[in-house]
Coordinates of C-alpha atoms in Angstrom, one line a residue:
X1 CA 0.0 0.0 0.0
X2 CA 3.0 2.3 0.5
X3 CA 3.8 2.4 -3.2
X4 CA 0.1 2.9 -4.1
X5 CA -0.2 5.8 -1.7
X6 CA 2.9 7.5 -3.1
X7 CA 1.7 7.1 -6.7
X8 CA -1.8 8.5 -5.7
X9 CA -0.1 11.4 -3.9
X10 CA 2.1 12.2 -6.9
X11 CA -0.9 12.0 -9.3
X12 CA -3.0 14.4 -7.0
X13 CA -0.1 16.8 -6.8
X14 CA 0.4 16.9 -10.5
X15 CA -3.3 17.6 -11.1
X16 CA -3.2 20.2 -8.3
X17 CA -0.2 21.8 -10.0
X18 CA -2.4 22.5 -13.1
X19 CA -4.9 24.2 -10.9
X20 CA -2.2 26.1 -9.0
X21 CA -0.7 27.3 -12.3
X22 CA -4.0 28.5 -13.6
X23 CA -4.9 30.3 -10.4
X24 CA -1.4 31.9 -10.2
X25 CA -1.8 33.3 -13.7
X26 CA -5.2 34.8 -12.9
X27 CA -4.1 36.1 -9.4
X28 CA -0.7 37.2 -10.7
X29 CA 1.1 35.2 -8.0
X30 CA 4.1 33.1 -8.9
X31 CA 3.3 29.4 -9.0
X32 CA 6.5 28.7 -7.1
X33 CA 5.1 30.5 -4.1
X34 CA 1.7 28.7 -4.4
X35 CA 3.4 25.3 -4.6
X36 CA 5.5 25.9 -1.5
X37 CA 2.4 26.9 0.3
X38 CA 0.6 23.8 -1.0
X39 CA 3.4 21.8 0.5
X40 CA 3.0 23.5 3.8
X41 CA -0.7 22.9 3.9
X42 CA -0.6 19.3 2.6
X43 CA 2.5 18.3 4.5
X44 CA 3.3 17.8 8.2
X45 CA 3.2 21.5 9.1
X46 CA -0.7 21.6 8.7
X47 CA -2.7 18.6 7.4
X48 CA 0.0 16.0 7.2
X49 CA -1.6 14.2 4.2
X50 CA 1.5 13.3 2.2
X51 CA 2.8 9.7 2.6
X52 CA 6.2 9.4 4.3
X53 CA 7.5 7.5 1.3
X54 CA 7.0 10.6 -0.9
X55 CA 9.4 12.6 1.3
X56 CA 12.1 9.9 0.8
X57 CA 11.9 10.5 -3.0
X58 CA 13.0 14.0 -2.5
X59 CA 16.6 12.8 -2.1
X60 CA 16.5 11.9 -5.8
X61 CA 14.0 14.3 -7.2
X62 CA 15.6 17.5 -5.8
X63 CA 19.1 16.9 -7.2
X64 CA 17.8 15.9 -10.6
X65 CA 15.4 18.9 -10.8
X66 CA 18.2 21.4 -9.7
X67 CA 20.7 19.8 -12.2
X68 CA 18.1 20.4 -15.0
X69 CA 17.8 24.0 -14.0
X70 CA 21.5 24.4 -13.9
X71 CA 21.9 22.7 -17.2
X72 CA 19.3 25.1 -18.8
X73 CA 20.9 28.1 -17.2
X74 CA 24.3 27.1 -18.6
X75 CA 22.6 26.9 -21.9
X76 CA 21.5 30.5 -21.5
X77 CA 25.1 31.7 -21.5
X78 CA 25.6 31.6 -25.2
X79 CA 28.6 33.3 -26.8
X80 CA 26.3 36.1 -28.1
X81 CA 24.9 36.6 -24.5
X82 CA 28.3 36.7 -22.9
X83 CA 29.7 39.2 -25.5
X84 CA 26.7 41.5 -25.0
X85 CA 25.9 41.1 -21.3
X86 CA 29.0 39.4 -19.8
X87 CA 30.3 42.5 -18.1
X88 CA 27.0 43.3 -16.6
X89 CA 26.4 39.8 -15.3
X90 CA 29.9 39.6 -13.8
X91 CA 29.7 43.0 -12.1
X92 CA 26.2 42.4 -10.7
X93 CA 26.8 38.9 -9.5
X94 CA 30.1 39.6 -7.8
X95 CA 28.8 42.8 -6.2
X96 CA 25.6 41.3 -4.9
X97 CA 27.6 38.4 -3.3
X98 CA 30.1 40.7 -1.7
X99 CA 27.5 43.2 -0.4
X100 CA 25.3 40.4 0.9
X101 CA 28.2 39.0 3.0
X102 CA 29.3 42.4 4.3
X103 CA 25.9 43.6 5.2
X104 CA 24.6 40.4 6.7
X105 CA 27.8 39.7 8.6
X106 CA 28.0 43.2 10.1
X107 CA 24.3 43.4 10.8
X108 CA 24.0 40.1 12.6
X109 CA 27.1 40.9 14.6
X110 CA 25.6 44.2 15.8
X111 CA 22.5 42.4 16.9
X112 CA 24.0 39.2 18.4
X113 CA 27.6 40.2 19.2
X114 CA 28.6 36.7 18.1
X115 CA 31.4 37.0 15.4
X116 CA 31.4 33.2 14.5
X117 CA 27.6 33.1 13.9
X118 CA 27.8 36.3 12.0
X119 CA 30.5 35.0 9.7
X120 CA 28.7 31.7 9.1
X121 CA 25.4 33.5 8.2
X122 CA 27.3 35.9 6.0
X123 CA 28.7 32.9 4.1
X124 CA 25.1 31.5 3.6
X125 CA 23.6 34.8 2.5
X126 CA 24.8 34.7 -1.1
X127 CA 22.9 31.6 -2.2
X128 CA 20.2 32.4 -4.7
X129 CA 17.6 29.9 -5.8
X130 CA 18.1 29.3 -9.5
X131 CA 15.0 27.0 -9.8
X132 CA 12.5 29.5 -8.4
X133 CA 14.1 32.5 -10.2
X134 CA 14.2 30.8 -13.6
X135 CA 10.6 29.5 -13.2
X136 CA 9.3 33.0 -12.5
X137 CA 11.2 34.5 -15.5
X138 CA 9.9 31.7 -17.7
X139 CA 6.3 31.9 -16.5
X140 CA 6.3 35.7 -17.0
X141 CA 7.6 35.3 -20.5
X142 CA 10.2 38.0 -19.7
X143 CA 12.8 38.8 -22.3
X144 CA 15.4 41.5 -22.8
X145 CA 18.4 42.7 -21.0
X146 CA 17.0 42.6 -17.5
X147 CA 15.7 39.0 -17.7
X148 CA 19.0 37.9 -19.4
X149 CA 21.1 39.4 -16.7
X150 CA 19.0 37.8 -13.9
X151 CA 19.3 34.3 -15.6
X152 CA 23.0 34.9 -16.1
X153 CA 23.6 35.9 -12.5
X154 CA 21.8 32.9 -11.0
X155 CA 23.8 30.7 -13.4
X156 CA 27.1 31.7 -12.0
X157 CA 25.9 32.3 -8.5
X158 CA 26.7 28.8 -7.3
X159 CA 30.4 29.2 -8.0
X160 CA 30.6 32.5 -6.1
X161 CA 28.6 31.0 -3.3
X162 CA 31.0 28.1 -2.8
X163 CA 34.0 30.5 -2.7
X164 CA 32.3 32.9 -0.3
X165 CA 31.1 30.1 2.0
X166 CA 34.6 28.6 2.1
X167 CA 36.2 31.9 3.0
X168 CA 33.7 32.7 5.7
X169 CA 34.0 29.2 7.1
X170 CA 37.8 29.6 7.3
X171 CA 37.4 33.1 8.9
X172 CA 35.0 31.7 11.5
X173 CA 37.6 29.0 12.3
X174 CA 40.3 31.6 12.8
X175 CA 38.1 33.8 15.0
X176 CA 37.2 30.7 17.0
X177 CA 40.8 30.0 17.7
X178 CA 42.7 28.3 14.9
X179 CA 44.2 28.6 11.5
X180 CA 41.6 27.2 9.0
X181 CA 43.0 26.6 5.5
X182 CA 41.1 23.3 5.0
X183 CA 37.7 24.9 4.2
X184 CA 39.2 27.1 1.4
X185 CA 41.1 24.2 -0.1
X186 CA 37.8 22.1 0.1
X187 CA 35.9 24.9 -1.7
X188 CA 38.5 25.2 -4.4
X189 CA 38.5 21.4 -4.8
X190 CA 34.7 21.4 -5.3
X191 CA 35.0 24.2 -7.9
X192 CA 37.7 22.4 -9.8
X193 CA 36.1 19.0 -9.5
X194 CA 32.6 20.2 -10.7
X195 CA 34.2 22.1 -13.6
X196 CA 36.2 19.1 -14.7
X197 CA 33.2 16.8 -14.4
X198 CA 31.0 19.2 -16.3
X199 CA 33.7 19.3 -19.1
X200 CA 34.0 15.6 -19.0
X201 CA 30.3 15.1 -19.6
X202 CA 29.7 18.2 -21.8
X203 CA 32.4 17.8 -24.4
X204 CA 31.4 14.4 -25.6
X205 CA 27.8 15.4 -25.4
X206 CA 28.5 18.5 -27.5
X207 CA 30.1 16.3 -30.1
X208 CA 27.3 13.8 -30.2
X209 CA 24.3 16.1 -29.9
X210 CA 22.6 17.0 -33.1
X211 CA 23.8 13.8 -34.8
X212 CA 20.6 12.0 -34.1
X213 CA 17.1 12.9 -35.2
X214 CA 14.9 15.1 -33.1
X215 CA 12.2 13.7 -30.9
X216 CA 12.5 10.7 -28.6
X217 CA 16.2 10.0 -29.2
X218 CA 17.1 13.6 -28.3
X219 CA 14.9 13.5 -25.2
X220 CA 16.7 10.3 -24.1
X221 CA 20.0 12.0 -24.8
X222 CA 19.1 15.1 -22.8
X223 CA 17.9 13.0 -19.9
X224 CA 21.0 10.8 -20.0
X225 CA 23.2 13.9 -19.7
X226 CA 21.3 15.3 -16.7
X227 CA 21.1 12.0 -14.8
X228 CA 24.8 11.3 -15.6
X229 CA 25.8 14.8 -14.3
X230 CA 23.7 14.4 -11.2
X231 CA 24.8 10.8 -10.4
X232 CA 28.5 11.4 -10.9
X233 CA 28.4 14.7 -9.0
X234 CA 26.8 13.0 -6.0
X235 CA 29.1 10.0 -6.2
X236 CA 32.2 12.2 -6.1
X237 CA 30.7 14.6 -3.6
X238 CA 30.7 17.6 -5.9
X239 CA 28.1 20.4 -6.3
X240 CA 25.7 19.1 -8.9
X241 CA 24.4 22.6 -9.7
X242 CA 27.8 23.8 -10.8
X243 CA 28.4 20.5 -12.7
X244 CA 25.1 20.9 -14.6
X245 CA 25.8 24.6 -15.4
X246 CA 29.3 23.9 -16.8
X247 CA 27.9 21.0 -18.8
X248 CA 25.2 23.2 -20.3
X249 CA 27.7 26.0 -20.9
X250 CA 30.1 23.6 -22.8
X251 CA 27.3 22.2 -24.9
X252 CA 25.9 25.6 -25.9
X253 CA 29.3 26.7 -27.0
X254 CA 30.5 23.6 -28.8
X255 CA 27.5 21.6 -30.1
X256 CA 26.5 21.9 -33.7
X257 CA 22.8 21.7 -32.8
X258 CA 22.9 22.7 -29.2
X259 CA 19.3 23.9 -28.9
X260 CA 17.7 20.5 -29.1
X261 CA 18.7 19.0 -25.7
X262 CA 17.7 22.3 -24.0
X263 CA 14.3 22.4 -25.6
X264 CA 13.7 18.7 -24.6
X265 CA 14.6 19.4 -21.0
X266 CA 12.3 22.4 -20.9
X267 CA 9.5 20.2 -22.0
X268 CA 9.8 17.7 -19.1
X269 CA 11.3 19.7 -16.2
X270 CA 8.0 20.9 -14.7
X271 CA 6.9 17.7 -13.0
X272 CA 10.3 17.5 -11.2
X273 CA 10.1 21.2 -10.3
X274 CA 6.6 20.8 -8.9
X275 CA 7.7 18.0 -6.6
X276 CA 10.8 20.0 -5.6
X277 CA 8.8 23.0 -4.5
X278 CA 6.0 21.1 -2.8
X279 CA 8.5 19.0 -0.8
X280 CA 10.3 22.2 0.2
X281 CA 7.1 23.5 1.8
X282 CA 6.3 20.1 3.4
X283 CA 9.7 20.0 5.0
X284 CA 9.1 23.1 7.1
X285 CA 9.3 22.3 10.8
X286 CA 7.0 24.7 12.8
X287 CA 9.3 24.3 15.8
X288 CA 12.1 25.9 13.8
X289 CA 10.0 29.1 13.4
X290 CA 9.5 29.2 17.2
X291 CA 13.3 29.2 17.6
X292 CA 13.9 31.7 14.8
X293 CA 14.6 34.5 17.3
X294 CA 16.3 37.8 16.9
X295 CA 19.3 36.5 15.0
X296 CA 17.0 34.9 12.4
X297 CA 14.9 38.1 12.0
X298 CA 18.1 40.1 11.6
X299 CA 19.4 37.7 9.0
X300 CA 16.3 38.0 6.9
X301 CA 16.1 41.7 7.2
X302 CA 19.7 42.4 6.5
X303 CA 19.8 39.9 3.6
X304 CA 16.8 41.6 1.9
X305 CA 18.5 45.0 2.3
X306 CA 21.8 43.7 1.1
X307 CA 20.3 42.3 -2.1
X308 CA 18.9 45.7 -3.1
X309 CA 22.1 47.5 -2.1
X310 CA 24.2 45.0 -4.0
X311 CA 22.0 45.3 -7.1
X312 CA 22.3 49.0 -7.0
X313 CA 26.1 49.0 -6.5
X314 CA 26.6 46.3 -9.2
X315 CA 24.4 48.2 -11.6
X316 CA 26.5 51.3 -11.0
X317 CA 29.7 49.4 -11.8
X318 CA 28.0 48.0 -15.0
X319 CA 26.8 51.6 -15.8
X320 CA 23.1 50.6 -15.6
X321 CA 20.4 52.9 -14.5
X322 CA 20.1 53.0 -10.7
X323 CA 16.4 51.9 -10.9
X324 CA 17.4 48.8 -12.9
X325 CA 20.2 47.9 -10.4
X326 CA 17.8 48.1 -7.5
X327 CA 15.2 45.9 -9.3
X328 CA 18.0 43.4 -10.0
X329 CA 18.7 43.0 -6.3
X330 CA 14.9 42.7 -5.7
X331 CA 14.7 39.9 -8.3
X332 CA 17.4 37.9 -6.5
X333 CA 15.6 37.4 -3.2
X334 CA 14.8 33.7 -3.5
X335 CA 17.2 31.7 -1.3
X336 CA 18.5 28.3 -2.5
X337 CA 18.0 25.0 -0.8
X338 CA 21.7 24.6 -1.3
X339 CA 22.1 27.0 1.6
X340 CA 20.7 24.3 3.9
X341 CA 23.5 22.0 2.7
X342 CA 26.0 24.7 3.5
X343 CA 24.4 25.1 7.0
X344 CA 24.8 21.4 7.6
X345 CA 28.5 21.7 6.8
X346 CA 28.8 24.7 9.1
X347 CA 27.1 22.8 11.9
X348 CA 29.5 19.9 11.6
X349 CA 32.5 22.3 11.9
X350 CA 30.9 24.3 14.8
X351 CA 28.6 21.9 16.7
X352 CA 27.7 24.5 19.3
X353 CA 26.1 26.6 16.6
X354 CA 24.6 23.8 14.6
X355 CA 21.0 24.3 15.9
X356 CA 20.8 28.1 15.4
X357 CA 22.5 28.1 12.0
X358 CA 20.4 25.3 10.6
X359 CA 17.2 26.6 12.1
X360 CA 17.7 30.1 10.8
X361 CA 18.7 28.8 7.3
X362 CA 15.7 26.4 7.0
X363 CA 13.2 29.0 8.2
X364 CA 14.6 31.8 6.1
X365 CA 14.8 29.6 3.0
X366 CA 11.1 28.9 3.3
X367 CA 10.3 32.6 3.9
X368 CA 12.4 33.7 0.9
X369 CA 10.9 30.9 -1.2
X370 CA 7.4 32.2 -0.4
X371 CA 8.0 35.9 -0.7
X372 CA 11.1 35.9 -3.0
X373 CA 9.3 34.8 -6.2
X374 CA 6.6 37.5 -5.7
X375 CA 9.4 40.1 -5.5
X376 CA 11.1 38.6 -8.6
X377 CA 7.8 38.8 -10.5
X378 CA 7.3 42.4 -9.4
X379 CA 10.8 43.3 -10.4
X380 CA 10.4 41.8 -13.9
X381 CA 7.1 43.6 -14.3
X382 CA 8.6 46.9 -13.2
X383 CA 11.7 46.5 -15.4
X384 CA 9.4 46.0 -18.4
X385 CA 7.9 49.4 -17.8
X386 CA 9.5 52.7 -18.8
X387 CA 10.6 54.7 -15.8
X388 CA 8.3 57.6 -15.0

């Protein structure tokens, strides 16, 4: 009966996803937000209707879904896009990451007086949710420079996030009373390993893609690439988001008919994304919110301010209008589930802070997943209008 209950639950969620999508379009609310709320209502936080076996599938569904997103985002970084928008994407992404770390670290320290906790939360603040952000951009049908920059930023965000987190983890270790080189070396190893793996999968795929007819063979090819990237990255303990992004980037630059695999993935990604967002809402522990406290509130508040300031500063460096820079920061509010993975690593290195760091990260991730897509949609809408 367990298998039957899981299949029934998935069928109901897929059908509910159609209704959620239709309602979101009429109410002008991002479907990501509605799906997270659906998970909260249907999951343990409220009604607890989802079978426990469904939660266990999240260990496979989430990495595959996020690798699909990363693969598609890498495909967005075409040579023409990089030549036209590369400077803007680089300036905005690096500045938003740096300002996020600075503002969150200083702000949390002023509130809590705990330098180690402040450094750890500063390292977590840079993570942006590529899945939610891309889905909002795609659902809105947004095009043009602003949308291109947003997708480019979230494509490279994972790499900057790993570097920043490694540096902050090392700094926290030094403040706690030791010389910490290991976290930096580990972060650099992850970057190098994910890049190498993305190249190892992407280069042969770039040569092979387009040599078979469109349709089912290309779909199988695209799925094979995604599953291979996900499985190998997890086997070697490498970040699958970065692996998928590098693989997509390589294919879009070197394949003769690079657009086919990307179009095939776009056709089938939604069921995976639906389960990802529903399970994110279902995983919310109400007890975590009760322990959120002053430090958690400070983290959310300062991160929100930092994104807007970072977008404005990065836009200024890229010589964009100030209004567009601020809207860029607003569009980057969703926080990635990868931040939870980083929080687990931080908790292992600093056991005394494991509970507050993980609790703040989980609760803030859900908060930013509910409100962040709404702000992203608003930013896209405002960016499409001529300034008054």
